Amino acid sequence: PGIANATQVIWFVANDLNSNLAVGLYGSPPIGLEMQVTMWAYAQPGPLANTIFKRVRLIYKGKPNTPINAYIDSMYIAQWSDPDLGDYGDDFAGCDTVLNLGFVYNATPRDPEYANFGLNPPAAGYSFLQGPLKYTGNANDTAIFDLKKKVGYRNLKMTAYTIFVPDFWGEGCMYYNCTVQLYNRMTGRPPKPQGPPPPDSLIDPVTGLRTSFWVNGNPVSGTGWIDGMIDPPGDRRFLQVSGPFAMQLGDTQEVVIALVCGLGCDRLSSVTAMKENCKSTQTIFKNLFQLLPLQSFSTITKTISPSESQLFITANAQGTSATSINLQVWRCSDSLTETFQLFDDGAHNDGNANDKIFANIISVAPRPSPNFIDATITYANNETMFLSRVAEYVSSFTVHTIHYS
């Protein structure tokens, strides 16, 4: 079986009907929820190579003694993660409310686990691509459900993000007060005092305002509430949430989450790369996987003289509605070096005009360090897609080709 032409798909189903397991986790008794999980991924470079999709479908089936009018009035769904990015003892966490993203990144320039492979520390996160469905009755509202557009509904966004640090885990016990504490977290509050009434939301140490989104600043720019202001680096776990929504007996809800990674020149540029991959993944999902990247991308670098190299670049966008492709060439040792355009006019080594083969030849100065190429594609519907590192380690007399399917 497949989904959205994926390369690999995994499906499993679970429920909460084993009372010992349900109570043993957080002390909450079973109510008869079934969870169907589909996970899929694509074997191609670009943002999809750094993404795993997960669809979680919840069905309120109830138990044999569940009343037919049973109703869950304030339900939340959360992505819980214990990410352990390389060595678990040097992690930071954060969230991006615009991207509906919770993520982990390295607190130090070097991670011993990734250093074993000669790699900089990457960054990784979970993004809500499709939140729970909520009926609005407004014809101007459109939601996604079962990879289809649904008019008169909207998808909820990420509504809370909290982190766990070693002295503040508050997780995993078999008493009902732990259920209440976890529910507090899912509403963006600290777990204790558990109430009633529930505790107040935490105060953002930068703005002085209460917030449901912990460590919501930008670690790349160093602005806002970033991890490390209160707690030192260490093991991190986080909970990102969407809700509330209601379910009647027999109802079905689903969410789609993307696990997205990024690798840059250092720990913070990895956060930027991860967010760029997240943006592209959201564009692909919003268009229900109908907005394709490229069939192939190839570069040939040829040294003309000690002071000049020529870069021959070809992008095959056949089968897509691409109208323009712009490239950025850069390297880790300094900032952006060149930006230029690929053409489909028959005059830039690109074959026939308007055949969706884009190309160009540019002259560049030879460099001792490797170059990387990013691409920005514009489509006929004016959507744009950023592809990070469509070509890597491009240097003199090196041929590097990436194929997309």
Coordinates of C-alpha atoms in Angstrom, one line a residue:
P1 CA 0.0 0.0 0.0
G2 CA 1.1 3.6 -0.6
I3 CA 0.2 7.1 0.2
A4 CA 0.9 10.2 -1.9
N5 CA 3.4 8.2 -4.0
A6 CA 5.6 7.6 -1.0
T7 CA 8.8 5.5 -1.2
Q8 CA 7.9 3.6 2.0
V9 CA 4.9 3.4 4.2
I10 CA 4.4 2.0 7.7
W11 CA 1.0 1.5 9.3
F12 CA 0.0 0.3 12.8
V13 CA -3.1 0.4 15.1
A14 CA -3.4 0.6 18.8
N15 CA -6.0 1.3 21.5
D16 CA -6.3 2.1 25.2
L17 CA -8.3 -1.0 26.2
N18 CA -5.6 -2.6 28.2
S19 CA -6.4 -1.1 31.6
N20 CA -3.1 -2.0 33.2
L21 CA -1.1 -0.3 30.5
A22 CA -3.4 2.8 30.4
V23 CA -3.4 3.3 34.2
G24 CA 0.3 2.5 34.4
L25 CA 1.3 5.4 32.2
Y26 CA -0.5 8.4 33.7
G27 CA -3.2 6.9 35.9
S28 CA -6.1 7.5 33.5
P29 CA -8.6 4.6 32.8
P30 CA -9.4 3.5 29.3
I31 CA -12.3 5.2 27.4
G32 CA -12.2 3.3 24.1
L33 CA -10.0 5.3 21.8
E34 CA -8.4 3.7 18.7
M35 CA -5.3 5.2 17.2
Q36 CA -4.4 4.4 13.6
V37 CA -0.9 5.7 12.6
T38 CA 0.4 6.0 9.0
M39 CA 4.1 7.0 8.5
W40 CA 5.6 7.6 5.1
A41 CA 8.7 9.1 3.5
Y42 CA 10.4 9.8 0.1
A43 CA 13.8 8.7 -1.1
Q44 CA 14.8 11.9 -2.8
P45 CA 17.1 14.8 -2.0
G46 CA 15.9 18.2 -0.9
P47 CA 13.4 18.9 1.9
L48 CA 11.5 15.6 1.4
A49 CA 14.8 13.7 2.0
N50 CA 14.9 15.3 5.5
T51 CA 11.2 14.6 6.4
I52 CA 9.1 11.8 7.8
F53 CA 5.3 12.3 7.7
K54 CA 3.0 10.9 10.4
R55 CA -0.7 10.8 10.2
V56 CA -2.5 10.0 13.5
R57 CA -6.2 9.1 13.1
L58 CA -8.3 8.8 16.4
I59 CA -11.6 7.1 16.5
Y60 CA -13.8 7.2 19.6
K61 CA -15.1 3.7 19.6
G62 CA -15.9 3.5 23.3
K63 CA -16.1 0.4 25.5
P64 CA -19.0 -2.1 25.7
N65 CA -20.5 -0.1 28.5
T66 CA -20.0 3.3 27.0
P67 CA -23.3 5.3 26.7
I68 CA -24.4 6.1 23.2
N69 CA -24.4 9.8 24.0
A70 CA -20.9 9.8 25.3
Y71 CA -19.0 13.0 24.5
I72 CA -15.5 14.3 25.0
D73 CA -15.9 18.1 25.3
S74 CA -12.3 19.4 25.7
M75 CA -9.7 17.1 24.1
Y76 CA -6.1 17.9 23.2
I77 CA -3.7 15.9 21.1
A78 CA 0.1 16.2 21.7
Q79 CA 3.3 15.2 20.0
W80 CA 5.6 14.1 22.9
S81 CA 9.3 13.7 22.1
D82 CA 12.5 12.7 23.9
P83 CA 14.8 13.7 21.0
D84 CA 18.3 13.0 22.3
L85 CA 20.1 14.9 19.5
G86 CA 23.4 13.0 19.4
D87 CA 24.6 13.2 23.0
Y88 CA 21.6 13.8 25.2
G89 CA 23.4 15.9 27.7
D90 CA 24.0 19.0 25.6
D91 CA 20.6 19.8 24.1
F92 CA 18.4 22.8 23.9
A93 CA 14.7 23.0 22.8
G94 CA 12.6 25.7 21.2
C95 CA 9.4 26.4 19.3
D96 CA 8.3 28.5 16.3
T97 CA 4.6 29.4 16.5
V98 CA 4.5 30.6 12.9
L99 CA 5.7 27.2 11.7
N100 CA 3.7 25.2 14.3
L101 CA 7.1 23.7 15.1
G102 CA 8.8 22.3 18.2
F103 CA 12.4 21.5 17.9
V104 CA 15.7 20.4 19.4
Y105 CA 19.2 21.8 18.7
N106 CA 22.6 21.5 20.2
A107 CA 23.6 23.8 23.0
T108 CA 27.3 23.6 22.2
P109 CA 29.3 24.0 18.9
R110 CA 30.4 20.3 18.9
D111 CA 28.4 17.2 19.7
P112 CA 30.6 14.1 20.4
E113 CA 28.2 11.7 18.7
Y114 CA 28.0 13.6 15.4
A115 CA 31.7 14.5 15.6
N116 CA 32.5 10.8 15.2
F117 CA 31.2 11.1 11.7
G118 CA 32.8 14.5 11.0
L119 CA 29.4 16.3 11.1
N120 CA 28.2 19.5 12.6
P121 CA 25.3 19.2 15.0
P122 CA 22.0 19.0 13.1
A123 CA 18.6 20.3 14.3
A124 CA 15.3 18.4 14.2
G125 CA 11.7 19.2 15.0
Y126 CA 8.0 18.3 14.7
S127 CA 5.6 20.5 12.8
F128 CA 1.8 20.3 12.8
L129 CA 1.0 20.2 9.1
Q130 CA -2.7 19.4 9.8
G131 CA -4.2 20.0 13.1
P132 CA -7.5 18.7 14.4
L133 CA -10.6 19.5 12.3
K134 CA -13.0 22.1 13.6
Y135 CA -16.4 22.9 12.0
T136 CA -17.0 26.6 11.3
G137 CA -19.8 26.6 8.7
N138 CA -17.9 29.4 6.9
A139 CA -17.6 28.8 3.2
N140 CA -14.4 30.8 3.2
D141 CA -12.7 28.3 5.5
T142 CA -10.9 25.3 4.1
A143 CA -9.3 22.5 6.0
I144 CA -7.4 19.4 5.1
F145 CA -8.6 15.9 6.1
D146 CA -7.6 12.6 4.7
L147 CA -5.4 14.4 2.1
K148 CA -8.5 16.2 0.7
K149 CA -9.7 19.8 1.0
K150 CA -12.8 20.2 3.2
V151 CA -14.8 23.5 3.0
G152 CA -16.5 24.9 6.0
Y153 CA -13.9 23.7 8.4
R154 CA -10.5 24.8 9.6
N155 CA -7.5 23.0 11.1
L156 CA -6.4 24.0 14.5
K157 CA -2.8 25.1 14.9
M158 CA -0.2 24.4 17.6
T159 CA -1.8 25.8 20.7
A160 CA 0.8 25.1 23.4
Y161 CA 4.5 24.0 23.7
T162 CA 6.1 23.0 27.0
I163 CA 9.5 21.4 27.8
F164 CA 10.6 18.9 30.4
V165 CA 14.0 19.4 32.1
P166 CA 15.6 16.8 34.4
D167 CA 14.4 18.4 37.7
F168 CA 10.9 19.0 36.3
W169 CA 9.9 15.9 34.4
G170 CA 6.5 15.4 35.9
E171 CA 5.9 12.3 33.7
G172 CA 5.0 8.7 34.0
C173 CA 3.1 7.6 37.1
M174 CA 0.1 5.4 37.8
Y175 CA -2.0 7.9 39.8
Y176 CA -4.8 10.0 38.4
N177 CA -3.2 13.2 39.7
C178 CA -0.5 12.6 36.9
T179 CA -3.3 12.7 34.4
V180 CA -4.4 16.1 35.7
Q181 CA -0.8 17.3 35.6
L182 CA -0.3 16.2 32.0
Y183 CA -3.6 17.8 31.0
N184 CA -2.3 21.1 32.6
R185 CA 0.8 20.8 30.4
M186 CA -1.4 20.2 27.3
T187 CA -3.1 23.5 28.0
G188 CA 0.3 25.3 28.1
R189 CA 0.5 25.5 31.9
P190 CA 3.0 24.0 34.4
P191 CA 1.9 20.6 35.8
K192 CA 1.7 21.8 39.4
P193 CA -0.1 22.9 41.5
Q194 CA -2.5 20.6 39.7
G195 CA -5.7 22.3 41.1
P196 CA -8.5 22.8 40.8
P197 CA -8.3 25.5 39.8
P198 CA -5.4 24.9 37.3
P199 CA -2.2 26.8 37.7
D200 CA -1.5 30.0 35.8
S201 CA 0.5 29.9 32.6
L202 CA 4.2 30.7 32.9
I203 CA 5.6 34.2 32.6
D204 CA 7.8 34.8 29.6
P205 CA 11.1 36.0 31.2
V206 CA 11.6 38.4 28.2
T207 CA 8.2 40.0 27.7
G208 CA 6.9 39.6 31.2
L209 CA 3.6 38.2 29.8
R210 CA 2.0 34.9 30.4
T211 CA 2.4 32.4 27.6
S212 CA 1.4 28.9 26.6
F213 CA 4.6 28.6 24.4
W214 CA 7.7 28.0 26.4
V215 CA 11.2 29.0 24.9
N216 CA 9.5 30.6 21.9
G217 CA 12.4 32.9 21.0
N218 CA 14.8 32.7 18.0
P219 CA 18.1 31.0 19.0
V220 CA 19.7 32.1 15.7
S221 CA 19.2 35.8 16.3
G222 CA 19.4 35.4 20.1
T223 CA 16.1 37.2 20.6
G224 CA 13.1 36.4 22.8
W225 CA 12.9 33.6 25.4
I226 CA 15.5 31.0 24.3
D227 CA 16.5 27.9 26.1
G228 CA 19.5 28.4 28.5
M229 CA 18.1 31.5 30.1
I230 CA 16.6 29.5 32.9
D231 CA 18.0 26.0 32.7
P232 CA 21.5 24.8 31.6
P233 CA 22.0 22.5 28.6
G234 CA 21.0 18.9 29.2
D235 CA 18.4 16.2 28.4
R236 CA 15.2 17.7 26.9
R237 CA 11.8 16.4 26.3
F238 CA 8.9 18.4 24.9
L239 CA 5.2 18.4 24.4
Q240 CA 3.6 20.3 21.5
V241 CA -0.2 20.4 21.5
S242 CA -3.2 21.3 19.5
G243 CA -6.7 21.7 20.9
P244 CA -9.2 21.8 22.4
F245 CA -11.7 19.9 20.2
A246 CA -14.7 17.7 20.9
M247 CA -15.5 14.1 20.0
Q248 CA -18.8 12.3 20.1
L249 CA -18.9 8.5 20.3
G250 CA -18.1 7.3 16.8
D251 CA -16.3 10.5 15.7
T252 CA -12.9 10.4 13.8
Q253 CA -10.2 13.0 14.1
E254 CA -6.8 13.1 12.5
V255 CA -3.6 15.2 12.6
V256 CA -0.6 15.1 10.3
I257 CA 2.8 15.8 11.7
A258 CA 6.2 16.2 9.9
L259 CA 9.5 15.2 11.5
V260 CA 11.9 17.6 9.8
C261 CA 15.7 17.8 10.1
G262 CA 18.3 20.2 8.9
L263 CA 22.1 20.3 8.7
G264 CA 24.0 23.5 8.4
C265 CA 27.6 24.8 8.9
D266 CA 27.2 25.0 12.7
R267 CA 24.6 24.3 15.3
L268 CA 22.6 27.5 14.7
S269 CA 22.6 27.4 10.9
S270 CA 21.3 23.9 11.3
V271 CA 18.2 25.4 12.9
T272 CA 17.8 27.7 9.9
A273 CA 18.2 24.8 7.5
M274 CA 15.6 22.8 9.5
K275 CA 13.1 25.6 9.4
E276 CA 13.7 26.1 5.6
N277 CA 13.0 22.4 5.1
C278 CA 9.9 22.8 7.2
K279 CA 8.6 25.6 5.1
S280 CA 9.1 23.6 1.9
T281 CA 7.4 20.6 3.5
Q282 CA 4.4 22.7 4.5
T283 CA 4.1 24.0 0.9
I284 CA 4.2 20.5 -0.5
F285 CA 1.6 19.3 2.0
K286 CA -0.7 22.3 1.5
N287 CA -0.8 21.5 -2.2
L288 CA -1.5 17.8 -1.3
F289 CA 1.8 16.6 -2.9
Q290 CA 0.8 18.0 -6.3
L291 CA 3.5 20.7 -6.2
L292 CA 6.6 18.8 -7.3
P293 CA 10.2 19.9 -6.8
L294 CA 12.6 18.9 -9.8
Q295 CA 13.1 15.8 -11.8
S296 CA 16.9 16.3 -11.6
F297 CA 19.6 18.9 -10.8
S298 CA 23.1 18.7 -12.1
T299 CA 26.2 20.8 -11.8
I300 CA 29.6 20.6 -13.6
T301 CA 32.4 22.8 -12.5
K302 CA 35.3 23.3 -14.9
T303 CA 38.5 25.3 -14.2
I304 CA 39.3 27.7 -17.1
S305 CA 42.3 29.4 -15.6
P306 CA 43.9 29.9 -12.2
S307 CA 41.5 32.8 -11.7
E308 CA 38.3 31.5 -13.3
S309 CA 36.0 28.5 -13.2
Q310 CA 32.8 27.9 -15.1
L311 CA 29.8 26.4 -13.5
F312 CA 27.4 24.5 -15.8
I313 CA 24.0 24.0 -14.2
T314 CA 20.9 22.2 -15.5
A315 CA 17.6 21.7 -13.7
N316 CA 15.0 19.4 -15.2
A317 CA 11.5 20.7 -14.2
Q318 CA 9.5 18.7 -16.7
G319 CA 6.2 17.5 -15.3
T320 CA 6.0 20.6 -13.1
S321 CA 4.5 24.0 -13.5
A322 CA 7.8 25.8 -12.7
T323 CA 8.2 29.2 -14.3
S324 CA 11.5 30.3 -12.8
I325 CA 14.4 29.0 -10.9
N326 CA 16.9 31.2 -8.9
L327 CA 20.0 29.8 -7.3
Q328 CA 22.2 30.9 -4.4
V329 CA 25.8 29.6 -4.2
W330 CA 27.4 29.8 -0.8
R331 CA 30.1 28.1 1.4
C332 CA 30.5 27.6 5.1
S333 CA 33.6 29.8 5.4
D334 CA 31.8 33.0 4.5
S335 CA 28.5 34.5 3.6
L336 CA 26.5 34.3 0.4
T337 CA 28.8 34.4 -2.6
E338 CA 26.6 34.4 -5.8
T339 CA 23.0 34.5 -6.8
F340 CA 21.9 33.9 -10.4
Q341 CA 19.0 32.7 -12.5
L342 CA 18.4 29.6 -14.6
F343 CA 16.7 30.1 -18.0
D344 CA 14.3 28.2 -20.2
D345 CA 14.6 30.4 -23.3
G346 CA 16.7 28.1 -25.5
A347 CA 19.7 30.5 -25.3
H348 CA 21.4 29.4 -22.1
N349 CA 22.5 25.8 -22.8
D350 CA 19.0 24.8 -21.8
G351 CA 17.7 22.9 -24.9
N352 CA 14.6 24.2 -26.5
A353 CA 12.7 27.2 -25.2
N354 CA 9.8 26.5 -22.8
D355 CA 10.6 22.8 -22.5
K356 CA 11.0 23.0 -18.7
I357 CA 14.7 22.4 -18.9
F358 CA 16.3 25.3 -17.1
A359 CA 20.1 26.0 -17.3
N360 CA 22.9 28.6 -17.3
I361 CA 26.6 28.9 -17.4
I362 CA 28.4 31.3 -15.0
S363 CA 31.9 32.2 -14.3
V364 CA 33.1 32.1 -10.7
A365 CA 36.5 32.4 -9.0
P366 CA 37.9 29.0 -7.9
R367 CA 37.5 28.4 -4.2
P368 CA 39.6 26.3 -1.8
S369 CA 36.5 25.3 0.2
P370 CA 33.5 23.5 -1.1
N371 CA 30.4 25.3 -2.4
F372 CA 26.7 24.6 -1.7
I373 CA 23.7 25.6 -3.9
D374 CA 20.2 26.4 -2.8
A375 CA 17.3 26.8 -5.2
T376 CA 14.1 28.8 -5.1
I377 CA 11.4 27.6 -7.6
T378 CA 8.4 29.7 -8.6
Y379 CA 5.4 27.9 -10.0
A380 CA 2.5 29.0 -12.3
N381 CA 0.2 29.5 -9.3
N382 CA 2.8 31.9 -7.8
E383 CA 3.7 29.4 -5.0
T384 CA 7.4 29.3 -4.3
M385 CA 9.5 26.5 -2.9
F386 CA 13.0 26.8 -1.3
L387 CA 15.2 23.7 -1.8
S388 CA 18.2 23.7 0.6
R389 CA 21.4 22.2 -0.7
V390 CA 20.3 20.9 -4.1
A391 CA 24.0 20.5 -4.7
E392 CA 26.7 20.0 -2.1
Y393 CA 30.5 20.1 -2.0
V394 CA 30.7 21.5 -5.5
S395 CA 34.4 22.2 -6.4
S396 CA 36.7 22.3 -9.4
F397 CA 36.5 19.2 -11.7
T398 CA 33.7 17.8 -9.6
V399 CA 30.4 16.5 -11.2
H400 CA 27.5 16.3 -8.8
T401 CA 24.0 15.2 -9.8
I402 CA 20.9 14.9 -7.7
H403 CA 17.8 13.2 -9.0
Y404 CA 14.2 13.9 -7.9
S405 CA 11.3 11.6 -8.4

